[in-house]
Coordinates of C-alpha atoms and ligand atoms in Angstrom, one line a residue:
X1 CA -68.9 197.4 209.1
X2 CA -72.0 195.7 207.4
X3 CA -75.4 196.4 209.0
X4 CA -76.5 193.9 211.9
X5 CA -79.3 193.0 209.5
X6 CA -76.6 191.7 206.9
X7 CA -74.4 189.8 209.9
X8 CA -77.8 188.0 210.6
X9 CA -78.1 187.0 207.1
X10 CA -74.6 185.3 207.1
X11 CA -76.1 182.7 209.5
X12 CA -78.1 180.0 207.6
X13 CA -79.6 178.2 210.7
X14 CA -81.5 181.3 211.7
X15 CA -83.7 181.2 208.9
X16 CA -86.1 178.6 209.9
X17 CA -89.2 178.3 211.8
X18 CA -89.2 176.1 215.3
X19 CA -92.8 174.9 216.3
X20 CA -94.3 177.2 213.7
X21 CA -92.5 180.1 214.9
X22 CA -89.4 182.1 213.6
X23 CA -86.5 180.8 215.6
X24 CA -85.5 183.1 218.2
X25 CA -82.0 181.8 219.6
X26 CA -81.0 183.0 222.7
X27 CA -78.8 180.2 223.9
X28 CA -75.6 181.9 223.0
X29 CA -73.7 181.3 226.3
X30 CA -74.0 177.4 225.5
X31 CA -73.0 177.6 221.8
X32 CA -73.1 180.0 219.1
X33 CA -74.4 179.5 215.4
X34 CA -71.9 179.3 212.6
X35 CA -71.5 181.8 209.5
X36 CA -71.7 180.7 206.2
X37 CA -68.0 181.5 205.9
X38 CA -67.1 179.0 208.8
X39 CA -69.3 176.2 207.3
X40 CA -67.5 176.9 203.8
X41 CA -63.9 176.8 205.3
X42 CA -65.0 173.5 206.8
X43 CA -66.4 172.1 203.4
X44 CA -63.5 173.4 201.6
X45 CA -60.9 171.8 203.9
X46 CA -62.8 168.2 203.3
X47 CA -62.9 168.7 199.7
X48 CA -59.5 169.7 198.9
X49 CA -57.1 169.3 201.7
X50 CA -58.0 167.0 204.1
X51 CA -54.6 164.9 205.3
X52 CA -52.9 164.2 208.5
X53 CA -50.3 167.2 209.5
X54 CA -46.8 167.3 210.4
X55 CA -46.1 163.9 209.1
X56 CA -46.7 163.5 205.3
X57 CA -44.3 164.8 202.6
X58 CA -47.1 164.7 200.1
X59 CA -49.0 167.8 198.7
X60 CA -52.2 167.2 200.6
X61 CA -50.3 166.8 203.8
X62 CA -48.3 169.9 203.2
X63 CA -51.5 171.8 202.3
X64 CA -53.0 170.4 205.6
X65 CA -50.2 171.6 207.9
X66 CA -49.9 174.9 206.4
X67 CA -53.6 175.5 206.9
X68 CA -53.5 174.3 210.6
X69 CA -50.4 176.2 211.2
X70 CA -52.0 179.4 209.7
X71 CA -54.8 178.7 212.0
X72 CA -52.6 178.9 215.0
X73 CA -50.8 182.1 213.7
X74 CA -54.5 183.6 212.8
X75 CA -55.6 182.6 216.7
X76 CA -52.4 184.3 218.2
X77 CA -53.3 187.4 216.2
X78 CA -56.7 187.2 217.3
X79 CA -55.9 187.5 221.2
X80 CA -52.4 189.5 220.4
X81 CA -50.2 186.7 221.5
X82 CA -46.6 187.5 221.3
X83 CA -45.8 184.3 219.2
X84 CA -47.8 181.5 217.7
X85 CA -46.0 178.7 219.7
X86 CA -47.8 180.3 222.6
X87 CA -51.3 178.9 221.1
X88 CA -52.2 175.3 222.2
X89 CA -55.1 173.8 220.3
X90 CA -57.1 171.6 222.5
X91 CA -60.9 170.3 222.5
X92 CA -62.2 173.4 224.3
X93 CA -62.0 175.7 227.4
X94 CA -62.6 172.6 229.6
X95 CA -59.6 170.8 228.1
X96 CA -57.2 173.9 228.3
X97 CA -58.0 174.4 232.1
X98 CA -57.4 170.7 232.6
X99 CA -53.9 170.9 231.0
X100 CA -53.1 173.9 233.1
X101 CA -54.5 172.1 236.4
X102 CA -52.5 169.2 235.4
X103 CA -49.4 170.3 234.3
X104 CA -48.8 173.3 236.1
X105 CA -50.6 171.6 239.2
X106 CA -47.8 169.0 239.1
X107 CA -45.4 172.0 240.5
X108 CA -47.6 172.8 243.4
X109 CA -47.1 171.3 246.8
X110 CA -48.3 171.5 250.6
X111 CA -48.8 174.9 252.0
X112 CA -49.5 176.3 248.2
X113 CA -52.5 177.9 247.8
X114 CA -54.8 177.9 244.5
X115 CA -57.4 180.8 244.4
X116 CA -60.7 180.6 242.5
X117 CA -63.7 182.7 242.6
X118 CA -67.4 181.7 243.8
X119 CA -68.6 182.4 240.4
X120 CA -66.4 179.6 238.5
X121 CA -67.8 177.4 235.8
X122 CA -67.5 173.7 236.8
X123 CA -64.5 173.7 234.2
X124 CA -62.6 176.2 236.0
X125 CA -63.4 174.6 239.6
X126 CA -63.2 170.8 239.4
X127 CA -59.8 170.5 237.7
X128 CA -58.5 172.8 240.3
X129 CA -60.2 170.7 243.1
X130 CA -58.1 167.8 241.5
X131 CA -55.1 169.5 241.3
X132 CA -55.3 170.7 245.0
X133 CA -56.1 166.9 246.2
X134 CA -53.2 165.7 244.0
X135 CA -50.7 168.1 245.4
X136 CA -51.8 168.8 248.8
X137 CA -52.4 172.5 248.1
X138 CA -55.4 174.4 249.7
X139 CA -58.0 175.8 247.2
X140 CA -59.7 179.0 248.7
X141 CA -62.4 181.2 246.8
X142 CA -62.7 184.8 246.4
X143 CA -66.6 185.5 247.4
X144 CA -68.8 187.6 245.7
X145 CA -71.3 190.5 247.0
X146 CA -74.8 190.7 247.6
X147 CA -77.6 188.1 247.4
X148 CA -77.9 188.1 243.5
X149 CA -74.0 188.7 243.3
X150 CA -75.4 192.1 242.0
X151 CA -71.9 193.6 243.8
X152 CA -69.3 191.4 241.7
X153 CA -66.4 189.8 243.5
X154 CA -65.4 191.4 246.7
X155 CA -62.1 193.0 245.7
X156 CA -61.5 193.5 249.6
X157 CA -61.5 190.1 250.6
X158 CA -59.4 189.6 247.6
X159 CA -56.8 191.7 248.9
X160 CA -56.7 189.6 252.2
X161 CA -56.7 186.4 250.2
X162 CA -53.8 187.2 247.6
X163 CA -50.9 186.1 249.8
X164 CA -47.3 185.0 248.7
X165 CA -48.7 181.4 249.5
X166 CA -51.1 181.8 246.4
X167 CA -49.5 180.1 243.2
X168 CA -52.3 180.3 241.0
X169 CA -55.3 182.6 240.7
X170 CA -58.1 181.0 238.3
X171 CA -60.8 183.2 237.5
X172 CA -63.6 183.7 234.7
X173 CA -63.7 186.7 232.6
X174 CA -67.4 186.8 232.3
X175 CA -69.7 184.8 234.3
X176 CA -71.7 182.4 232.1
X177 CA -74.5 182.7 234.8
X178 CA -74.3 186.0 236.5
X179 CA -73.3 188.2 233.4
X180 CA -70.5 189.6 235.7
X181 CA -67.5 191.3 233.9
X182 CA -64.4 190.8 236.1
X183 CA -61.7 193.4 235.7
X184 CA -59.1 191.0 234.2
X185 CA -56.2 193.3 234.1
X186 CA -56.5 194.7 237.6
X187 CA -56.8 191.3 238.9
X188 CA -53.6 190.0 237.1
X189 CA -52.0 192.9 238.4
X190 CA -52.6 192.0 241.8
X191 CA -52.0 188.7 241.4
X192 CA -48.4 189.2 239.6
X193 CA -47.5 191.5 242.8
X194 CA -47.7 188.2 244.9
X195 CA -46.1 185.8 242.2
X196 CA -49.3 183.9 241.5
X197 CA -49.7 182.7 237.8
X198 CA -53.1 183.8 236.3
X199 CA -55.4 181.3 234.5
X200 CA -58.3 183.1 232.8
X201 CA -61.6 181.5 231.5
X202 CA -62.4 183.5 228.5
X203 CA -65.0 181.1 227.4
X204 CA -68.1 183.7 227.5
X205 CA -65.7 186.8 226.4
X206 CA -63.6 185.4 223.5
X207 CA -66.1 186.0 221.0
X208 CA -68.0 188.9 222.3
X209 CA -64.9 191.6 223.1
X210 CA -61.8 192.3 222.0
X211 CA -59.2 190.3 224.0
X212 CA -55.5 191.4 224.0
X213 CA -53.2 188.8 226.2
X214 CA -50.5 191.2 226.4
X215 CA -52.9 194.1 227.6
X216 CA -54.6 191.8 230.1
X217 CA -51.4 190.8 231.6
X218 CA -52.5 186.9 232.1
X219 CA -50.2 184.1 232.2
X220 CA -52.6 181.5 230.7
X221 CA -56.2 182.1 229.0
X222 CA -58.7 179.7 227.8
X223 CA -61.6 179.7 225.2
X224 CA -63.7 177.4 223.2
X225 CA -64.3 178.0 219.1
X226 CA -67.9 176.9 219.3
X227 CA -68.9 179.8 221.8
X228 CA -67.5 182.4 218.9
X229 CA -68.9 181.2 215.5
X230 CA -66.3 178.3 215.2
X231 CA -66.9 174.7 215.3
X232 CA -67.4 172.2 218.4
X233 CA -64.5 170.2 219.4
X234 CA -61.8 172.8 219.1
X235 CA -60.5 175.4 221.7
X236 CA -57.6 177.2 222.9
X237 CA -55.1 177.3 225.7
X238 CA -53.1 180.6 225.6
X239 CA -49.9 180.2 227.6
X240 CA -46.9 182.4 227.9
X241 CA -44.0 180.8 226.5
X242 CA -41.5 181.2 229.1
X243 CA -44.1 179.1 231.2
X244 CA -45.3 176.6 228.7
X245 CA -41.5 175.9 228.4
X246 CA -41.3 174.5 232.1
X247 CA -44.0 172.7 232.0
X248 CA -44.5 168.5 231.4
X249 CA -47.1 167.6 229.2
X250 CA -50.4 166.0 230.6
X251 CA -50.9 163.8 227.5
X252 CA -48.3 162.0 225.8
X253 CA -47.9 160.2 222.3
X254 CA -47.0 160.6 218.6
X255 CA -46.6 164.0 217.3
X256 CA -45.0 165.7 220.6
X257 CA -41.6 163.8 220.8
X258 CA -38.2 164.6 219.4
X259 CA -37.1 161.2 220.0
X260 CA -38.1 157.9 221.8
X261 CA -36.2 154.9 222.6
X262 CA -37.5 152.0 225.1
X263 CA -36.8 153.6 228.3
X264 CA -37.9 157.2 227.5
X265 CA -38.7 160.4 225.5
X266 CA -37.7 163.7 224.7
X267 CA -40.5 166.1 224.1
X268 CA -40.7 168.9 221.5
X269 CA -41.2 172.4 222.9
X270 CA -44.4 174.0 223.1
X271 CA -47.1 174.1 221.5
X272 CA -46.4 170.3 219.9
X273 CA -45.3 169.4 223.5
X274 CA -49.0 169.5 224.4
X275 CA -50.6 168.3 221.3
X276 CA -50.4 164.5 221.3
X277 CA -51.9 162.4 218.5
X278 CA -54.0 163.6 215.3
X279 CA -55.1 167.2 216.2
X280 CA -58.8 168.4 215.2
X281 CA -57.2 169.9 211.9
X282 CA -60.7 170.8 210.4
X283 CA -61.7 172.2 213.8
X284 CA -58.6 174.4 213.8
X285 CA -59.1 175.9 210.4
X286 CA -62.8 176.5 211.2
X287 CA -61.7 178.4 214.3
X288 CA -59.3 180.2 212.2
X289 CA -62.3 181.3 209.9
X290 CA -64.2 182.3 212.8
X291 CA -61.3 184.8 213.8
X292 CA -61.3 186.0 210.3
X293 CA -65.2 186.5 210.5
X294 CA -65.4 188.4 213.7
X295 CA -62.4 190.5 212.8
X296 CA -64.2 191.5 209.6
X297 CA -66.5 193.1 211.8
X298 CA -65.8 195.7 214.6
X299 CA -65.6 193.6 217.8
X300 CA -65.9 196.7 220.1
X301 CA -69.1 197.0 218.2
X302 CA -70.0 193.3 218.7
X303 CA -69.3 193.8 222.5
X304 CA -71.5 197.1 222.5
X305 CA -74.3 195.2 220.7
X306 CA -74.5 192.5 222.9
X307 CA -74.1 194.2 225.9
X308 CA -76.7 196.7 224.8
X309 CA -79.3 193.7 224.3
X310 CA -78.6 192.3 227.6
X311 CA -79.1 195.8 229.1
X312 CA -82.5 196.3 227.3
X313 CA -83.5 192.6 228.3
X314 CA -82.9 193.2 231.9
X315 CA -84.9 196.4 232.1
X316 CA -88.0 194.7 229.9
X317 CA -87.7 191.7 232.2
X318 CA -87.6 193.5 235.4
X319 CA -91.3 194.7 234.4
X320 CA -92.4 190.8 234.8
X321 CA -94.2 190.1 238.0
X322 CA -92.3 188.0 240.6
X323 CA -88.9 188.2 238.6
X324 CA -85.7 187.6 240.4
X325 CA -82.7 189.0 238.3
X326 CA -79.3 187.6 239.1
X327 CA -76.2 189.5 238.5
X328 CA -75.0 193.1 238.3
X329 CA -77.3 195.7 237.8
X330 CA -75.0 198.1 235.9
X331 CA -72.6 196.9 233.1
X332 CA -73.2 193.2 232.3
X333 CA -72.0 190.9 229.5
X334 CA -74.4 189.5 226.9
X335 CA -76.5 187.4 229.1
X336 CA -79.4 187.6 231.7
X337 CA -80.3 185.1 234.2
X338 CA -83.6 185.0 236.0
X339 CA -86.0 183.0 238.3
X340 CA -89.6 183.1 238.9
X341 CA -90.9 181.9 242.5
X342 CA -93.1 178.8 241.9
X343 CA -92.3 178.0 238.1
X344 CA -89.4 175.7 237.4
X345 CA -86.6 176.8 234.9
X346 CA -87.3 173.6 233.2
X347 CA -91.0 174.7 232.3
X348 CA -90.1 178.1 231.4
X349 CA -87.5 176.9 228.9
X350 CA -90.2 174.4 227.3
X351 CA -92.9 177.0 227.2
X352 CA -90.5 179.4 225.5
X353 CA -89.4 176.5 223.1
X354 CA -93.3 176.3 221.8
X355 CA -92.9 180.1 220.7
X356 CA -89.7 179.1 218.7
X357 CA -87.5 180.7 221.5
X358 CA -84.4 178.9 222.5
X359 CA -83.1 179.6 226.2
X360 CA -81.5 177.5 228.7
X361 CA -82.5 176.5 232.2
X362 CA -80.6 174.8 235.1
X363 CA -77.4 175.3 237.3
X364 CA -75.2 176.2 234.0
X365 CA -72.5 174.0 235.6
X366 CA -72.3 176.7 238.6
X367 CA -73.6 174.3 241.5
X368 CA -72.0 175.8 244.1
X369 CA -72.8 179.7 242.9
X370 CA -76.7 178.3 242.4
X371 CA -76.5 177.2 246.3
X372 CA -75.1 180.6 247.3
X373 CA -77.7 182.2 245.7
X374 CA -80.2 179.8 247.4
X375 CA -81.4 178.6 244.0
X376 CA -81.2 175.3 242.3
X377 CA -81.6 176.7 238.6
X378 CA -82.1 179.8 236.7
X379 CA -83.4 180.7 233.1
X380 CA -80.6 182.1 230.9
X381 CA -81.4 184.4 227.9
X382 CA -77.7 184.8 226.2
X383 CA -77.2 187.3 223.2
X384 CA -74.9 187.6 220.2
X385 CA -74.1 189.8 217.2
X386 CA -77.3 188.3 215.1
X387 CA -79.7 189.0 218.0
X388 CA -82.4 192.1 217.8
X389 CA -84.3 194.2 219.9
X390 CA -87.6 192.6 218.6
X391 CA -86.1 189.2 219.7
X392 CA -86.2 190.8 223.1
X393 CA -89.8 191.7 222.7
X394 CA -90.7 188.2 221.6
X395 CA -89.0 186.6 224.6
X396 CA -90.9 188.8 227.0
X397 CA -94.3 187.9 225.3
X398 CA -93.5 184.2 225.8
X399 CA -92.5 184.7 229.6
X400 CA -95.8 186.3 229.9
X401 CA -98.0 183.5 228.7
X402 CA -95.8 181.2 230.9
X403 CA -96.6 183.3 233.8
X404 CA -100.1 183.3 232.9
X405 CA -100.2 179.8 232.8
X406 CA -98.4 178.9 236.1
X407 CA -99.3 182.1 238.3
X408 CA -102.6 183.3 236.6
Ligands
C6P1 N1 -70.6 176.9 229.5 C1 -73.1 177.4 229.0 O1 -74.4 177.0 228.7 P1 -66.8 174.0 227.0 O2 -67.7 173.2 227.3 O3 -65.4 173.3 227.5 O4 -66.6 174.6 225.6 O5 -66.6 175.4 228.0 C2 -66.7 175.3 229.5 C3 -67.2 176.7 229.9 C4 -66.2 177.0 230.5 N2 -66.6 178.5 231.3 C5 -67.5 179.0 231.1 C6 -67.4 180.2 231.9 C7 -68.1 178.4 230.3 O6 -69.6 179.1 230.1 C8 -68.2 177.1 229.8 C9 -69.5 176.6 229.2 C10 -71.9 176.5 228.6 O7 -73.0 178.5 229.8 C11 -72.2 175.2 228.8 S1 -72.2 174.6 230.5

């Protein structure tokens, strides 16, 4: 494994100044930067192989098809899926969850329960609200413990909520606002015991930790390429093949049919059944290159690196006057959210930007969670494999300057 300094050198965008200061990019929860290897894979594809897939018989089309299907096999290996056919390419986590909520949601009816948690991103909440409305199913939520959600999910409440009526249990692996790491394997085991299908939102974990769908025992798992060194506009829905095989497509058109007549059509099996139209070929190839890149490093070491930065950040931020730190006090994913009494998160982010520090401020697509915390917004610093302990010191110095300006 190369040194972290060498890893940082792989990311061309990081070597620039913003507002006259070296860029300190701490908005990785929103999107991560891209290593040279991923940028090169995209350029190579467009310079050499660009063509439509699955349709042409000419050389470029065959090359593009091989590269696209190769990327599918690569992603399958990345999450240890049993078969590449279990990998559906989508635009991202949001589209992946919508696909399950619409397709699997079509099997639900009155009396059924969809279970989510109170810490879900809107992308793993609103599609289930829509599925509940369309089917007559009831939507319920596993609460979290503590005024700052420091206690994680309330697993005793989960015991009460997980009844045989629960048909879907959809929850996040790592919360994008709290940093909470949910015990996915344990939650999947409990869901399976009542016959519920599990849908895991892995948007914040896929690029940060080893992910093994068979070890986790999940039925569906969604993630985005752009949050794991890959391009935007490409994402993944993993689904257990036996389940995918029972589902109807949520989108129809070219490429996903075996035969069509004027009256109707017959679907191909998964994954083609769920990929109507020309797919994001370059995106998939870029995502395959991102998997190669992350696997060329040590994914356990990446997790330790990011979590350690979050731990150090949490400790140093705790020394700031009037700060309210959100989320777990112990083990957490690679991000820290916080709020200051009397200073709006947007002001914090704007001041940090003047110092070259990129943060995110707002509700992070977690409005119900924010309301439960009694907040409208937080500031969030989120870390990745190229961040350093020195950058945390720059963050803290910038926040001190902001506090001095607003509070004195
Ligand atoms: N969170 C953040 O700054 P998309 O936009 O489809 O790639 O990912 C949606 C999504 C789903 N679940 C979780 C847990 C997420 O964090 C996100 C994206 C970004 O936190 C943008 S709001």
